[in-house]
Short mmCIF file of C-alpha atoms in Angstrom, two decimals:
data_model
loop_
_atom_site.label_atom_id
_atom_site.label_comp_id
_atom_site.label_asym_id
_atom_site.label_seq_id
_atom_site.Cartn_x
_atom_site.Cartn_y
_atom_site.Cartn_z
CA MET A 1 25.61 -27.94 -33.88
CA PRO A 2 28.46 -26.00 -32.43
CA VAL A 3 28.64 -24.73 -28.94
CA GLU A 4 29.63 -21.38 -27.98
CA PHE A 5 30.65 -19.85 -24.63
CA LEU A 6 29.81 -16.27 -23.41
CA GLY A 7 31.62 -14.67 -20.42
CA ILE A 8 31.47 -11.15 -19.16
CA ALA A 9 33.65 -8.13 -20.01
CA ALA A 10 33.86 -6.24 -16.63
CA THR A 11 35.56 -3.04 -16.48
CA GLY A 12 36.03 -3.24 -12.74
CA ASP A 13 36.78 -6.11 -10.33
CA GLY A 14 33.69 -5.83 -8.22
CA SER A 15 30.88 -8.66 -7.99
CA GLU A 16 27.94 -9.19 -5.74
CA THR A 17 30.32 -10.82 -3.18
CA THR A 18 33.09 -8.44 -3.14
CA ALA A 19 33.24 -4.56 -3.29
CA ARG A 20 35.20 -3.15 -6.29
CA THR A 21 38.91 -2.24 -5.79
CA THR A 22 39.37 -0.63 -9.07
CA ALA A 23 38.09 2.23 -10.83
CA ALA A 24 34.74 1.95 -12.62
CA PHE A 25 36.57 1.60 -15.97
CA ASP A 26 40.05 0.14 -15.30
CA ARG A 27 41.88 -0.24 -18.51
CA ASP A 28 44.47 -2.72 -17.04
CA TYR A 29 41.72 -4.84 -15.50
CA THR A 30 39.46 -4.79 -18.41
CA LEU A 31 42.12 -5.99 -20.79
CA ARG A 32 43.53 -8.59 -18.44
CA LEU A 33 39.81 -10.07 -17.70
CA ALA A 34 39.14 -10.18 -21.55
CA ARG A 35 42.55 -11.80 -22.36
CA ALA A 36 41.81 -14.46 -19.68
CA HIS A 37 38.74 -15.21 -21.67
CA GLU A 38 40.51 -15.39 -25.02
CA ASP A 39 43.29 -17.63 -23.68
CA HIS A 40 41.06 -20.08 -21.96
CA GLY A 41 38.58 -21.12 -24.92
CA TRP A 42 35.80 -18.58 -24.61
CA ASP A 43 34.12 -17.36 -27.73
CA ARG A 44 32.77 -13.89 -26.67
CA VAL A 45 32.31 -11.66 -23.88
CA LEU A 46 29.32 -9.41 -22.80
CA PHE A 47 29.77 -5.62 -22.25
CA ALA A 48 26.60 -4.89 -20.08
CA TYR A 49 24.66 -1.71 -19.80
CA GLY A 50 23.87 0.15 -16.56
CA ALA A 51 22.85 3.73 -15.86
CA GLY A 52 25.85 5.48 -14.72
CA ALA A 53 28.09 2.74 -15.71
CA PRO A 54 30.92 3.27 -18.07
CA ASP A 55 29.77 3.36 -21.70
CA PRO A 56 30.15 -0.05 -23.17
CA ALA A 57 30.63 0.93 -26.76
CA PRO A 58 34.10 2.66 -26.38
CA ALA A 59 35.19 -0.05 -23.86
CA ALA A 60 34.26 -2.58 -26.36
CA ALA A 61 36.36 -0.73 -28.93
CA PHE A 62 39.14 -0.62 -26.66
CA LEU A 63 39.29 -4.51 -26.35
CA ALA A 64 38.52 -5.00 -29.96
CA ALA A 65 41.71 -3.08 -30.92
CA ARG A 66 43.87 -5.08 -28.76
CA LEU A 67 42.41 -8.76 -29.01
CA GLU A 68 42.25 -10.61 -32.28
CA ARG A 69 39.79 -13.57 -31.80
CA LEU A 70 37.45 -12.67 -28.78
CA GLN A 71 34.00 -11.71 -30.09
CA ILE A 72 31.84 -8.85 -28.51
CA LEU A 73 28.34 -8.87 -27.29
CA LEU A 74 27.46 -5.13 -26.92
CA ALA A 75 24.49 -4.52 -24.67
CA HIS A 76 22.40 -1.26 -25.83
CA ARG A 77 19.33 0.50 -24.63
CA PRO A 78 17.36 2.20 -27.29
CA ASN A 79 16.46 5.04 -25.03
CA VAL A 80 20.24 6.26 -24.92
CA SER A 81 20.72 7.26 -28.56
CA TYR A 82 18.85 7.80 -31.90
CA PRO A 83 18.71 4.65 -34.09
CA THR A 84 20.53 6.09 -37.00
CA PHE A 85 23.37 7.27 -34.80
CA ALA A 86 23.56 3.73 -33.05
CA ALA A 87 23.83 1.95 -36.23
CA LYS A 88 26.80 4.02 -37.25
CA THR A 89 28.34 3.32 -33.91
CA PHE A 90 27.75 -0.36 -34.32
CA ALA A 91 28.95 -0.57 -37.81
CA THR A 92 32.08 1.37 -36.86
CA LEU A 93 32.83 -0.97 -34.00
CA ASP A 94 32.09 -4.08 -36.20
CA ARG A 95 35.00 -2.42 -38.42
CA ILE A 96 37.28 -2.06 -35.53
CA SER A 97 36.69 -5.61 -34.35
CA GLU A 98 36.86 -6.94 -38.07
CA GLY A 99 33.41 -8.59 -37.80
CA ARG A 100 33.44 -9.77 -34.22
CA LEU A 101 30.16 -7.71 -32.92
CA THR A 102 26.84 -8.93 -31.93
CA VAL A 103 24.31 -6.39 -30.47
CA HIS A 104 22.19 -7.09 -27.69
CA PHE A 105 19.19 -4.92 -27.40
CA ILE A 106 17.76 -4.11 -23.91
CA THR A 107 14.19 -2.96 -23.60
CA GLY A 108 14.35 -2.38 -19.86
CA GLY A 109 12.62 -4.27 -17.26
CA SER A 110 12.73 -1.52 -14.36
CA ASP A 111 10.88 1.75 -14.63
CA HIS A 112 13.26 3.38 -12.02
CA GLU A 113 16.29 2.18 -13.89
CA GLN A 114 15.10 3.58 -17.17
CA GLN A 115 14.08 6.90 -15.50
CA ARG A 116 17.48 7.37 -14.36
CA GLU A 117 18.44 8.44 -18.05
CA GLY A 118 15.13 10.04 -18.97
CA ASP A 119 12.97 7.16 -20.27
CA PHE A 120 9.46 7.39 -18.84
CA LEU A 121 7.69 5.13 -21.40
CA THR A 122 5.70 2.22 -20.08
CA LYS A 123 7.02 -1.17 -20.37
CA ASP A 124 4.70 -2.09 -23.34
CA GLN A 125 5.72 1.31 -25.10
CA ARG A 126 9.36 0.42 -24.58
CA TYR A 127 8.83 -3.03 -26.47
CA ALA A 128 7.09 -1.33 -29.27
CA ARG A 129 10.00 1.20 -29.46
CA THR A 130 12.63 -1.55 -29.34
CA ARG A 131 11.14 -3.44 -32.33
CA GLU A 132 10.88 -0.09 -34.23
CA TYR A 133 14.44 0.69 -33.17
CA ILE A 134 15.82 -2.75 -34.34
CA GLY A 135 13.96 -2.55 -37.73
CA ILE A 136 15.72 0.93 -38.36
CA VAL A 137 19.30 -0.26 -37.24
CA LYS A 138 19.01 -3.40 -39.59
CA LYS A 139 18.02 -1.22 -42.56
CA ALA A 140 20.65 1.30 -41.88
CA TRP A 141 23.23 -1.48 -41.73
CA THR A 142 22.09 -2.86 -45.06
CA SER A 143 20.77 -0.16 -47.21
CA HIS A 144 22.95 1.68 -49.45
CA GLU A 145 20.22 4.12 -50.65
CA PRO A 146 18.84 6.93 -48.76
CA PHE A 147 15.51 5.86 -46.93
CA ASP A 148 12.79 7.75 -45.02
CA HIS A 149 11.14 6.53 -41.77
CA GLU A 150 7.85 7.54 -40.07
CA GLY A 151 6.74 5.36 -37.15
CA GLU A 152 5.32 5.57 -33.79
CA HIS A 153 8.77 6.63 -32.00
CA TYR A 154 11.02 7.77 -34.74
CA ARG A 155 10.67 9.97 -37.98
CA PHE A 156 13.53 10.99 -40.31
CA ASN A 157 14.06 11.68 -43.89
CA ASP A 158 16.83 10.73 -46.53
CA PHE A 159 19.15 8.80 -44.35
CA VAL A 160 21.99 6.72 -45.57
CA SER A 161 25.08 5.63 -43.70
CA ASP A 162 28.59 5.96 -45.10
CA VAL A 163 29.91 3.24 -42.64
CA PHE A 164 28.72 -0.49 -42.98
CA PRO A 165 29.64 -3.73 -40.92
CA VAL A 166 32.21 -6.06 -41.93
CA GLN A 167 29.66 -8.80 -41.39
CA GLN A 168 27.40 -9.45 -44.28
CA PRO A 169 24.59 -8.81 -44.47
CA ARG A 170 24.74 -7.54 -40.99
CA PRO A 171 25.81 -8.36 -37.61
CA ASN A 172 23.61 -10.32 -35.32
CA VAL A 173 20.96 -9.14 -33.08
CA SER A 174 20.51 -10.49 -29.62
CA PHE A 175 17.42 -10.09 -27.42
CA GLY A 176 16.12 -11.41 -23.89
CA GLY A 177 13.23 -11.52 -21.83
CA SER A 178 10.59 -13.75 -20.22
CA SER A 179 7.22 -12.14 -20.86
CA ALA A 180 4.90 -12.45 -23.76
CA ALA A 181 5.95 -9.09 -25.12
CA ALA A 182 9.68 -10.32 -24.99
CA TYR A 183 8.97 -13.58 -26.76
CA ALA A 184 7.15 -11.65 -29.45
CA ALA A 185 9.55 -9.08 -30.02
CA GLY A 186 12.47 -11.23 -29.86
CA GLY A 187 10.85 -14.05 -31.76
CA ALA A 188 10.29 -11.47 -34.63
CA GLU A 189 13.59 -9.67 -34.66
CA ALA A 190 16.43 -11.56 -32.89
CA ASP A 191 19.07 -13.82 -34.36
CA ILE A 192 19.70 -14.98 -30.77
CA PHE A 193 17.36 -15.15 -27.81
CA CYS A 194 18.73 -15.06 -24.22
CA LEU A 195 17.28 -16.77 -21.37
CA TRP A 196 18.36 -16.80 -17.67
CA GLY A 197 19.11 -20.27 -16.15
CA GLU A 198 15.86 -21.81 -14.96
CA PRO A 199 15.03 -25.61 -14.46
CA LEU A 200 15.06 -27.84 -17.34
CA ALA A 201 11.30 -28.02 -17.94
CA ALA A 202 10.89 -24.30 -17.69
CA THR A 203 13.70 -23.47 -20.11
CA ALA A 204 12.25 -26.10 -22.61
CA GLU A 205 8.86 -24.22 -22.40
CA GLN A 206 10.43 -20.92 -22.94
CA ILE A 207 12.34 -22.14 -25.94
CA GLU A 208 8.97 -23.57 -27.39
CA LEU A 209 7.46 -20.07 -26.85
CA VAL A 210 10.32 -18.17 -28.60
CA ARG A 211 9.93 -20.60 -31.63
CA GLN A 212 6.15 -20.07 -31.67
CA ALA A 213 6.75 -16.42 -31.79
CA ALA A 214 9.07 -16.63 -34.67
CA ARG A 215 6.63 -18.63 -36.61
CA ALA A 216 3.84 -16.16 -35.72
CA ALA A 217 6.12 -13.49 -37.10
CA GLY A 218 6.29 -15.41 -40.31
CA ARG A 219 9.89 -16.51 -40.00
CA THR A 220 11.09 -19.54 -41.67
CA ASP A 221 14.10 -19.76 -39.18
CA THR A 222 14.17 -19.49 -35.32
CA PRO A 223 16.66 -17.53 -33.04
CA ARG A 224 19.42 -19.43 -31.52
CA ILE A 225 18.98 -19.84 -27.94
CA GLN A 226 21.33 -18.53 -25.27
CA VAL A 227 21.08 -19.49 -21.38
CA ALA A 228 23.06 -18.00 -18.63
CA PHE A 229 24.16 -19.15 -15.34
CA ARG A 230 26.60 -18.40 -12.37
CA PRO A 231 28.86 -21.56 -12.11
CA ILE A 232 30.46 -22.30 -8.77
CA ILE A 233 32.99 -25.34 -9.28
CA ALA A 234 35.48 -26.87 -7.02
CA PRO A 235 37.57 -30.27 -7.40
CA THR A 236 34.91 -32.34 -5.28
CA GLU A 237 31.32 -32.16 -4.72
CA GLU A 238 31.73 -31.51 -1.00
CA LEU A 239 34.20 -28.30 -1.72
CA ALA A 240 31.68 -27.05 -4.34
CA TRP A 241 28.79 -26.88 -2.04
CA GLU A 242 30.95 -25.38 0.80
CA LYS A 243 32.04 -22.79 -1.75
CA ALA A 244 28.34 -22.20 -2.75
CA HIS A 245 27.28 -21.50 0.79
CA ARG A 246 30.21 -19.26 1.21
CA THR A 247 29.09 -17.33 -1.84
CA VAL A 248 25.53 -16.89 -0.67
CA GLY A 249 26.86 -15.72 2.92
CA ALA A 250 29.05 -13.10 1.25
CA ILE A 251 25.94 -11.67 -0.92
CA ARG A 252 23.86 -11.52 2.04
CA ALA A 253 26.50 -9.85 4.04
CA ARG A 254 26.89 -7.24 1.39
CA ARG A 255 23.39 -6.54 1.20
CA ALA A 256 22.82 -6.48 4.93
CA ALA A 257 25.64 -3.94 5.26
CA THR A 258 23.61 -1.89 2.67
CA ASP A 259 26.68 -1.67 0.44
CA THR A 260 25.99 1.60 -1.54
CA ASP A 261 27.07 0.40 -4.99
CA LEU A 262 25.32 -2.92 -4.75
CA VAL A 263 21.92 -1.56 -3.23
CA ARG A 264 21.82 1.25 -5.90
CA ARG A 265 22.40 -1.26 -8.80
CA ARG A 266 19.61 -3.50 -7.38
CA PRO A 267 17.15 -1.71 -4.92
CA ALA A 268 15.06 -3.58 -2.65
CA GLY A 269 11.64 -4.60 -3.21
CA THR A 270 9.81 -6.85 -5.76
CA PRO A 271 11.27 -6.62 -9.25
CA GLU A 272 9.15 -5.46 -12.11
CA ASN A 273 10.47 -7.59 -15.00
CA THR A 274 9.08 -10.92 -15.40
CA GLY A 275 12.41 -12.87 -15.61
CA SER A 276 13.54 -11.76 -12.19
CA GLN A 277 10.02 -12.60 -10.72
CA ARG A 278 10.34 -16.07 -12.30
CA LEU A 279 13.75 -16.55 -10.52
CA ILE A 280 12.23 -15.61 -7.27
CA GLU A 281 9.32 -17.96 -7.72
CA PHE A 282 11.76 -20.94 -8.49
CA ALA A 283 13.84 -20.15 -5.35
CA ALA A 284 10.77 -20.05 -3.31
CA GLN A 285 9.60 -23.38 -4.50
CA GLY A 286 13.00 -25.16 -3.91
CA GLU A 287 16.64 -24.82 -3.60
CA ARG A 288 17.78 -27.47 -6.11
CA TYR A 289 16.70 -28.64 -9.60
CA ASP A 290 17.74 -31.09 -11.82
CA ARG A 291 21.40 -31.98 -12.00
CA ALA A 292 23.13 -29.04 -10.24
CA LEU A 293 20.83 -25.88 -10.59
CA TRP A 294 20.72 -23.99 -7.31
CA THR A 295 18.70 -21.05 -6.53
CA PRO A 296 19.68 -19.41 -3.36
CA THR A 297 22.20 -17.18 -5.08
CA ALA A 298 19.00 -15.52 -7.11
CA ALA A 299 17.03 -15.46 -3.91
CA ALA A 300 19.91 -13.52 -2.03
CA THR A 301 20.18 -10.94 -4.85
CA GLY A 302 16.30 -10.37 -5.28
CA GLY A 303 16.42 -12.09 -8.65
CA ALA A 304 19.00 -9.96 -10.06
CA GLY A 305 19.69 -10.75 -13.69
CA ASN A 306 21.68 -13.78 -14.28
CA SER A 307 21.85 -15.22 -10.95
CA ASN A 308 21.00 -19.08 -10.64
CA ALA A 309 23.95 -21.08 -10.03
CA LEU A 310 25.28 -24.42 -11.24
CA VAL A 311 27.15 -26.02 -8.54
CA GLY A 312 29.48 -29.08 -8.46
CA THR A 313 32.70 -30.38 -9.88
CA PRO A 314 33.65 -29.35 -13.59
CA GLU A 315 32.31 -32.69 -14.74
CA THR A 316 28.96 -32.13 -12.90
CA VAL A 317 28.64 -28.62 -14.18
CA ALA A 318 29.63 -29.56 -17.67
CA GLU A 319 27.02 -32.30 -17.70
CA ALA A 320 24.38 -29.76 -16.41
CA LEU A 321 25.35 -27.46 -19.42
CA LEU A 322 24.97 -30.32 -21.68
CA ASP A 323 21.39 -30.92 -20.56
CA TYR A 324 20.54 -27.44 -21.64
CA TYR A 325 22.35 -27.88 -24.94
CA ASP A 326 20.26 -30.91 -25.53
CA LEU A 327 17.29 -28.64 -25.09
CA GLY A 328 18.51 -26.56 -27.88
CA ALA A 329 20.71 -23.97 -26.25
CA ASP A 330 23.91 -23.80 -28.26
CA ILE A 331 25.17 -20.41 -26.37
CA LEU A 332 26.17 -21.07 -22.87
CA SER A 333 26.73 -17.91 -20.81
CA ALA A 334 28.54 -18.10 -17.60
CA ARG A 335 29.99 -15.66 -15.03
CA GLY A 336 31.43 -16.54 -11.71
CA TYR A 337 31.73 -14.35 -8.54
CA ASP A 338 35.54 -14.06 -8.73
CA LEU A 339 35.41 -12.60 -12.22
CA LEU A 340 39.09 -13.27 -13.25
CA GLY A 341 39.64 -16.47 -11.39
CA ASP A 342 36.37 -18.20 -12.25
CA ALA A 343 36.93 -17.23 -15.81
CA ILE A 344 40.18 -18.94 -15.93
CA ASP A 345 39.03 -21.98 -14.12
CA PHE A 346 35.84 -22.59 -16.10
CA GLY A 347 37.90 -22.17 -19.24
CA ARG A 348 40.31 -24.74 -18.16
CA TYR A 349 38.08 -27.35 -16.74
CA VAL A 350 34.68 -26.86 -17.86
CA ILE A 351 34.73 -25.79 -21.35
CA PRO A 352 36.97 -28.63 -22.71
CA ILE A 353 34.49 -31.12 -21.43
CA VAL A 354 31.41 -29.64 -22.94
CA ARG A 355 33.28 -29.15 -26.39
CA ALA A 356 34.32 -32.82 -26.36
CA GLU A 357 30.94 -34.09 -25.62
CA VAL A 358 29.25 -31.93 -28.20
CA ALA A 359 31.70 -33.07 -30.80
CA LYS A 360 30.83 -36.82 -29.74
CA ARG A 361 27.12 -35.91 -30.21
CA ASP A 362 27.83 -34.25 -33.45
CA ALA A 363 29.82 -37.18 -34.76
CA ALA A 364 26.99 -39.63 -33.65
CA LYS A 365 24.37 -37.69 -35.49
CA ALA A 366 26.44 -37.40 -38.45
CA ALA A 367 26.91 -41.19 -38.45
CA GLU A 368 23.16 -41.68 -38.12
CA ARG A 369 22.56 -39.42 -41.04
CA GLU A 370 25.01 -41.23 -43.08
CA ALA A 371 23.58 -44.58 -42.26
CA ALA A 372 19.98 -43.40 -43.03
CA ALA A 373 21.35 -42.24 -46.34
CA VAL A 374 23.01 -45.68 -47.15
CA ALA A 375 19.71 -47.48 -46.11
CA ALA A 376 17.84 -44.99 -48.36
CA ARG A 377 19.97 -45.65 -51.33
CA GLU A 378 20.12 -49.38 -50.95
CA ARG A 379 16.21 -49.33 -50.46
CA ASP A 380 16.05 -47.41 -53.81
CA ARG A 381 18.19 -49.87 -55.62
CA HIS A 382 16.08 -52.75 -54.61
CA GLN A 383 12.95 -51.13 -55.72
CA LEU A 384 14.64 -50.34 -59.17
CA ILE A 385 15.80 -53.99 -59.43
CA ALA A 386 12.14 -55.24 -58.64
CA ALA A 387 10.59 -52.62 -61.13
CA GLN A 388 12.82 -53.92 -63.88
CA ALA A 389 12.36 -57.72 -63.12
#
């Protein structure tokens, strides 16, 4: 199966290790970073969402109008707009990008963050709303006849859109999470299910839970799996580990200095969402897992989002990514701490190795299938001869 790479479409140059030197939305930096991804073998970039952050939809439209190949993963929280309005926004963006849009729906793992924009539902209520919201968006994308809706969270009559996506029957829907409610919602509705990088055994368990949820929802297909990491690479293993420890030191220094921007985006305390809790638990159990997974970056950020690292040479990190590919994760998300420089280095030195190895695997599987088909035909021929004798 093909492999795809997802990077980040940041609108400013800050990260957990360095304070931002640009505006929150800097046109030149946004375009420069996206072009670095497009020019170095990445398939798509994520426009993330945060309360108070630049609106990702117009930022994505800005890039889509200037780049020809790079695909867009647009994060969206259902609490910030009505689903019929959102469906038109997404369809318009798919038109602008000529069919390069995927929408990532965020239910919200922090009550505090959700309440910053007026969302006071409980977590379970948010999941129920998200499922209803996605269903409406999908219908608005595909229905050319007016329809009514009366659900738990939304009610309207006689809606039909005048703008439809380029992609048929619709753009893909992406979803993520690590709780039972997330598996149920994503298993039922998502084309792509997103996981944060965890040890291989735990990731295999999560993939199976997503597949079980899809079957329970009556699906005959299953979501594609995306897994996300923070790669730390260098020419030698020794240099990579030195870089890793410098990175953690820089994260800790920023948090110790109570950097206003960083602390506001990730307040101290135990996180509410299951995914972050899992990252913290793995970090408490050990620093290193499997081939290259390293947890101190997650511990230093308090389990903030995608925060587990893969550390090593490009060859080591590529092999580690292939381990996840072999589990069934065919979308690999990676974001460094020097957003621009790391995007270029990862694209130059890691992506080609992974793509070449995946091509070898696909060729070997194709050869096995052909050999099996030849053997089956030969067996049938012998059986026919025996029957005629």
